[in-house]
Amino acid sequence: MEVIDSKIVSIGTWFLAEKAALLSAEGYPLEDIKRLLLETVPKIDLITFLPSLNNLIKGGRVPALKGMIGNLLNIKPIIGFIDGQIRELSKTRTISKAKQELVSRFTGIKEEVVKLAILHTNNEEGARELQMDLASYYPGTIPVYEAGPVLGVHAGSGAVGIALLKK
């Protein structure tokens, strides 16, 4: 048994677990599986929008005053999990524009993507809308999943995002 730092949460870890299971079933030795998984870690991206700043304020990631002003201005941050850290990638003012931003970020790298999934925190309707928006750009099935607790704590209810594995 080996422990691997995935530097990602939610569906991103599933991508690694699925790959590990496939490699094991194909008879790869443990050291090769570990090496291949570590090579895969930087190829996984998770990008999501937050419907409000409330959970970032509660978690201390955003100062209370800045968060309150952001909520008043209806700011919807787009965040990504990069090298094990949460990073703000951009901001929008509406959920519709936030979804457009996710589609735009995907279409900018779609040729590199080998696996795509949509995740949400108690917002299956929003996730299904994003699934339909992305379907014309991605040839495969795009599964929709409820996000795990780590993302749920940071994002709060209503978030929608994409997890992708690049070549």
PDB file of C-alpha atoms in Angstrom:
ATOM      1  CA  MET A   1       0.000   0.000   0.000  1.00  0.00           C
ATOM      2  CA  GLU A   2       1.217   3.497  -0.865  1.00  0.00           C
ATOM      3  CA  VAL A   3      -0.067   6.970   0.001  1.00  0.00           C
ATOM      4  CA  ILE A   4      -0.108   9.554  -2.781  1.00  0.00           C
ATOM      5  CA  ASP A   5      -0.749  13.269  -2.320  1.00  0.00           C
ATOM      6  CA  SER A   6      -3.300  13.994  -5.034  1.00  0.00           C
ATOM      7  CA  LYS A   7      -3.130  17.777  -4.403  1.00  0.00           C
ATOM      8  CA  ILE A   8      -6.771  17.858  -5.473  1.00  0.00           C
ATOM      9  CA  VAL A   9     -10.193  17.158  -3.977  1.00  0.00           C
ATOM     10  CA  SER A  10     -13.461  15.558  -4.954  1.00  0.00           C
ATOM     11  CA  ILE A  11     -13.682  14.055  -8.437  1.00  0.00           C
ATOM     12  CA  GLY A  12      -9.990  14.719  -9.055  1.00  0.00           C
ATOM     13  CA  THR A  13      -9.107  12.010  -6.549  1.00  0.00           C
ATOM     14  CA  TRP A  14     -11.545   9.668  -8.272  1.00  0.00           C
ATOM     15  CA  PHE A  15      -9.608  10.110 -11.540  1.00  0.00           C
ATOM     16  CA  LEU A  16      -6.501   8.848  -9.727  1.00  0.00           C
ATOM     17  CA  ALA A  17      -8.293   5.985  -7.974  1.00  0.00           C
ATOM     18  CA  GLU A  18      -9.800   4.825 -11.252  1.00  0.00           C
ATOM     19  CA  LYS A  19      -6.407   4.928 -12.970  1.00  0.00           C
ATOM     20  CA  ALA A  20      -4.786   3.017 -10.093  1.00  0.00           C
ATOM     21  CA  ALA A  21      -7.460   0.308 -10.298  1.00  0.00           C
ATOM     22  CA  LEU A  22      -7.024  -0.046 -14.068  1.00  0.00           C
ATOM     23  CA  LEU A  23      -3.233  -0.231 -13.814  1.00  0.00           C
ATOM     24  CA  SER A  24      -3.473  -2.809 -11.038  1.00  0.00           C
ATOM     25  CA  ALA A  25      -5.924  -4.906 -13.060  1.00  0.00           C
ATOM     26  CA  GLU A  26      -3.459  -4.795 -15.972  1.00  0.00           C
ATOM     27  CA  GLY A  27      -0.777  -6.232 -13.687  1.00  0.00           C
ATOM     28  CA  TYR A  28       1.448  -3.197 -13.199  1.00  0.00           C
ATOM     29  CA  PRO A  29       3.718  -3.441 -10.141  1.00  0.00           C
ATOM     30  CA  LEU A  30       3.053  -1.083  -7.229  1.00  0.00           C
ATOM     31  CA  GLU A  31       6.112   1.110  -7.910  1.00  0.00           C
ATOM     32  CA  ASP A  32       5.038   1.672 -11.532  1.00  0.00           C
ATOM     33  CA  ILE A  33       1.490   2.492 -10.448  1.00  0.00           C
ATOM     34  CA  LYS A  34       2.797   5.024  -7.936  1.00  0.00           C
ATOM     35  CA  ARG A  35       5.089   6.625 -10.530  1.00  0.00           C
ATOM     36  CA  LEU A  36       2.306   6.846 -13.132  1.00  0.00           C
ATOM     37  CA  LEU A  37      -0.128   8.331 -10.615  1.00  0.00           C
ATOM     38  CA  LEU A  38       2.414  10.944  -9.515  1.00  0.00           C
ATOM     39  CA  GLU A  39       2.889  11.844 -13.195  1.00  0.00           C
ATOM     40  CA  THR A  40      -0.894  12.212 -13.516  1.00  0.00           C
ATOM     41  CA  VAL A  41      -1.413  14.525 -10.507  1.00  0.00           C
ATOM     42  CA  PRO A  42      -0.379  17.762 -12.312  1.00  0.00           C
ATOM     43  CA  LYS A  43      -2.661  16.878 -15.236  1.00  0.00           C
ATOM     44  CA  ILE A  44      -5.833  17.145 -13.137  1.00  0.00           C
ATOM     45  CA  ASP A  45      -7.665  20.465 -12.839  1.00  0.00           C
ATOM     46  CA  LEU A  46     -10.715  21.334 -10.790  1.00  0.00           C
ATOM     47  CA  ILE A  47     -12.393  24.666 -11.506  1.00  0.00           C
ATOM     48  CA  THR A  48     -15.616  25.805  -9.881  1.00  0.00           C
ATOM     49  CA  PHE A  49     -17.629  28.924  -9.239  1.00  0.00           C
ATOM     50  CA  LEU A  50     -18.945  29.938  -5.838  1.00  0.00           C
ATOM     51  CA  PRO A  51     -22.508  31.268  -5.635  1.00  0.00           C
ATOM     52  CA  SER A  52     -21.528  33.500  -2.693  1.00  0.00           C
ATOM     53  CA  LEU A  53     -18.536  34.378  -0.554  1.00  0.00           C
ATOM     54  CA  ASN A  54     -20.174  33.265   2.711  1.00  0.00           C
ATOM     55  CA  ASN A  55     -18.210  30.051   3.197  1.00  0.00           C
ATOM     56  CA  LEU A  56     -14.922  31.745   2.310  1.00  0.00           C
ATOM     57  CA  ILE A  57     -15.684  34.364   4.979  1.00  0.00           C
ATOM     58  CA  LYS A  58     -16.593  31.706   7.564  1.00  0.00           C
ATOM     59  CA  GLY A  59     -13.434  29.744   6.758  1.00  0.00           C
ATOM     60  CA  GLY A  60     -11.225  32.825   7.107  1.00  0.00           C
ATOM     61  CA  ARG A  61     -10.078  32.741   3.473  1.00  0.00           C
ATOM     62  CA  VAL A  62     -11.692  36.132   2.784  1.00  0.00           C
ATOM     63  CA  PRO A  63     -11.824  38.988   5.312  1.00  0.00           C
ATOM     64  CA  ALA A  64     -15.378  39.658   6.527  1.00  0.00           C
ATOM     65  CA  LEU A  65     -15.623  43.229   5.192  1.00  0.00           C
ATOM     66  CA  LYS A  66     -14.236  42.298   1.780  1.00  0.00           C
ATOM     67  CA  GLY A  67     -16.606  39.324   1.618  1.00  0.00           C
ATOM     68  CA  MET A  68     -19.644  41.394   2.577  1.00  0.00           C
ATOM     69  CA  ILE A  69     -18.825  43.945  -0.120  1.00  0.00           C
ATOM     70  CA  GLY A  70     -18.282  41.135  -2.627  1.00  0.00           C
ATOM     71  CA  ASN A  71     -21.661  39.644  -1.760  1.00  0.00           C
ATOM     72  CA  LEU A  72     -23.339  43.055  -2.099  1.00  0.00           C
ATOM     73  CA  LEU A  73     -21.748  43.417  -5.545  1.00  0.00           C
ATOM     74  CA  ASN A  74     -22.954  39.893  -6.395  1.00  0.00           C
ATOM     75  CA  ILE A  75     -19.397  38.659  -7.057  1.00  0.00           C
ATOM     76  CA  LYS A  76     -19.146  34.998  -8.108  1.00  0.00           C
ATOM     77  CA  PRO A  77     -15.503  33.940  -7.846  1.00  0.00           C
ATOM     78  CA  ILE A  78     -14.108  31.233 -10.103  1.00  0.00           C
ATOM     79  CA  ILE A  79     -11.633  29.155  -8.115  1.00  0.00           C
ATOM     80  CA  GLY A  80      -9.240  26.399  -9.026  1.00  0.00           C
ATOM     81  CA  PHE A  81      -7.331  23.822  -7.047  1.00  0.00           C
ATOM     82  CA  ILE A  82      -3.716  24.246  -8.133  1.00  0.00           C
ATOM     83  CA  ASP A  83      -0.816  22.380  -6.498  1.00  0.00           C
ATOM     84  CA  GLY A  84      -2.946  21.637  -3.457  1.00  0.00           C
ATOM     85  CA  GLN A  85      -3.950  25.280  -2.979  1.00  0.00           C
ATOM     86  CA  ILE A  86      -7.199  27.105  -3.659  1.00  0.00           C
ATOM     87  CA  ARG A  87      -6.586  29.961  -6.094  1.00  0.00           C
ATOM     88  CA  GLU A  88      -8.940  32.614  -7.402  1.00  0.00           C
ATOM     89  CA  LEU A  89      -8.856  32.437 -11.196  1.00  0.00           C
ATOM     90  CA  SER A  90     -11.366  35.177 -12.028  1.00  0.00           C
ATOM     91  CA  LYS A  91     -14.590  36.856 -10.897  1.00  0.00           C
ATOM     92  CA  THR A  92     -17.991  37.288 -12.495  1.00  0.00           C
ATOM     93  CA  ARG A  93     -21.129  39.105 -11.414  1.00  0.00           C
ATOM     94  CA  THR A  94     -23.767  36.504 -12.264  1.00  0.00           C
ATOM     95  CA  ILE A  95     -24.136  32.739 -12.144  1.00  0.00           C
ATOM     96  CA  SER A  96     -24.833  32.725 -15.885  1.00  0.00           C
ATOM     97  CA  LYS A  97     -21.506  34.458 -16.565  1.00  0.00           C
ATOM     98  CA  ALA A  98     -19.775  32.103 -14.130  1.00  0.00           C
ATOM     99  CA  LYS A  99     -21.036  29.114 -16.129  1.00  0.00           C
ATOM    100  CA  GLN A 100     -19.910  30.813 -19.351  1.00  0.00           C
ATOM    101  CA  GLU A 101     -16.466  31.235 -17.791  1.00  0.00           C
ATOM    102  CA  LEU A 102     -16.284  27.505 -17.031  1.00  0.00           C
ATOM    103  CA  VAL A 103     -17.253  26.679 -20.619  1.00  0.00           C
ATOM    104  CA  SER A 104     -14.691  29.164 -21.937  1.00  0.00           C
ATOM    105  CA  ARG A 105     -11.911  27.737 -19.782  1.00  0.00           C
ATOM    106  CA  PHE A 106     -12.775  24.234 -20.979  1.00  0.00           C
ATOM    107  CA  THR A 107     -12.984  25.135 -24.669  1.00  0.00           C
ATOM    108  CA  GLY A 108      -9.590  26.821 -24.434  1.00  0.00           C
ATOM    109  CA  ILE A 109      -7.962  23.467 -23.611  1.00  0.00           C
ATOM    110  CA  LYS A 110     -10.513  20.950 -24.930  1.00  0.00           C
ATOM    111  CA  GLU A 111      -7.997  19.287 -27.265  1.00  0.00           C
ATOM    112  CA  GLU A 112      -5.886  18.330 -24.224  1.00  0.00           C
ATOM    113  CA  VAL A 113      -8.771  16.869 -22.179  1.00  0.00           C
ATOM    114  CA  VAL A 114      -9.136  13.082 -21.966  1.00  0.00           C
ATOM    115  CA  LYS A 115     -11.672  12.933 -19.128  1.00  0.00           C
ATOM    116  CA  LEU A 116     -14.265  15.450 -17.987  1.00  0.00           C
ATOM    117  CA  ALA A 117     -16.769  15.448 -15.130  1.00  0.00           C
ATOM    118  CA  ILE A 118     -19.090  18.021 -13.636  1.00  0.00           C
ATOM    119  CA  LEU A 119     -19.485  18.426  -9.907  1.00  0.00           C
ATOM    120  CA  HIS A 120     -21.874  20.407  -7.779  1.00  0.00           C
ATOM    121  CA  THR A 121     -22.802  21.147  -4.200  1.00  0.00           C
ATOM    122  CA  ASN A 122     -26.563  20.712  -3.916  1.00  0.00           C
ATOM    123  CA  ASN A 123     -27.150  22.187  -7.389  1.00  0.00           C
ATOM    124  CA  GLU A 124     -27.880  19.326  -9.764  1.00  0.00           C
ATOM    125  CA  GLU A 125     -30.005  21.555 -11.997  1.00  0.00           C
ATOM    126  CA  GLY A 126     -27.100  23.961 -12.519  1.00  0.00           C
ATOM    127  CA  ALA A 127     -24.764  21.027 -13.126  1.00  0.00           C
ATOM    128  CA  ARG A 128     -27.104  19.553 -15.755  1.00  0.00           C
ATOM    129  CA  GLU A 129     -27.277  22.945 -17.503  1.00  0.00           C
ATOM    130  CA  LEU A 130     -23.477  23.059 -17.624  1.00  0.00           C
ATOM    131  CA  GLN A 131     -23.434  19.463 -18.873  1.00  0.00           C
ATOM    132  CA  MET A 132     -25.654  20.484 -21.809  1.00  0.00           C
ATOM    133  CA  ASP A 133     -23.480  23.544 -22.505  1.00  0.00           C
ATOM    134  CA  LEU A 134     -20.321  21.410 -22.636  1.00  0.00           C
ATOM    135  CA  ALA A 135     -21.814  18.479 -24.583  1.00  0.00           C
ATOM    136  CA  SER A 136     -21.240  20.130 -27.966  1.00  0.00           C
ATOM    137  CA  TYR A 137     -17.529  20.580 -27.178  1.00  0.00           C
ATOM    138  CA  TYR A 138     -16.727  17.186 -25.652  1.00  0.00           C
ATOM    139  CA  PRO A 139     -17.257  13.918 -27.552  1.00  0.00           C
ATOM    140  CA  GLY A 140     -17.556  11.610 -24.545  1.00  0.00           C
ATOM    141  CA  THR A 141     -20.020  11.163 -21.736  1.00  0.00           C
ATOM    142  CA  ILE A 142     -19.885  13.923 -19.130  1.00  0.00           C
ATOM    143  CA  PRO A 143     -20.912  12.483 -15.758  1.00  0.00           C
ATOM    144  CA  VAL A 144     -22.377  14.694 -13.039  1.00  0.00           C
ATOM    145  CA  TYR A 145     -21.469  14.104  -9.392  1.00  0.00           C
ATOM    146  CA  GLU A 146     -22.223  15.625  -6.023  1.00  0.00           C
ATOM    147  CA  ALA A 147     -18.951  17.163  -4.831  1.00  0.00           C
ATOM    148  CA  GLY A 148     -17.193  15.815  -1.778  1.00  0.00           C
ATOM    149  CA  PRO A 149     -17.185  17.436   1.660  1.00  0.00           C
ATOM    150  CA  VAL A 150     -13.905  19.345   1.227  1.00  0.00           C
ATOM    151  CA  LEU A 151     -15.234  21.294  -1.740  1.00  0.00           C
ATOM    152  CA  GLY A 152     -18.625  21.613  -0.069  1.00  0.00           C
ATOM    153  CA  VAL A 153     -17.095  23.287   2.979  1.00  0.00           C
ATOM    154  CA  HIS A 154     -15.162  25.822   0.895  1.00  0.00           C
ATOM    155  CA  ALA A 155     -17.743  26.439  -1.829  1.00  0.00           C
ATOM    156  CA  GLY A 156     -21.013  26.190   0.049  1.00  0.00           C
ATOM    157  CA  SER A 157     -24.324  25.090  -1.390  1.00  0.00           C
ATOM    158  CA  GLY A 158     -25.007  25.890  -5.046  1.00  0.00           C
ATOM    159  CA  ALA A 159     -21.506  25.654  -6.516  1.00  0.00           C
ATOM    160  CA  VAL A 160     -20.927  24.015  -9.900  1.00  0.00           C
ATOM    161  CA  GLY A 161     -17.582  23.083 -11.380  1.00  0.00           C
ATOM    162  CA  ILE A 162     -15.616  20.935 -13.766  1.00  0.00           C
ATOM    163  CA  ALA A 163     -12.919  18.385 -13.113  1.00  0.00           C
ATOM    164  CA  LEU A 164     -10.724  17.412 -16.014  1.00  0.00           C
ATOM    165  CA  LEU A 165      -7.819  15.153 -16.786  1.00  0.00           C
ATOM    166  CA  LYS A 166      -5.421  16.360 -19.474  1.00  0.00           C
ATOM    167  CA  LYS A 167      -3.135  14.319 -21.744  1.00  0.00           C
TER     168      LYS A 167
END
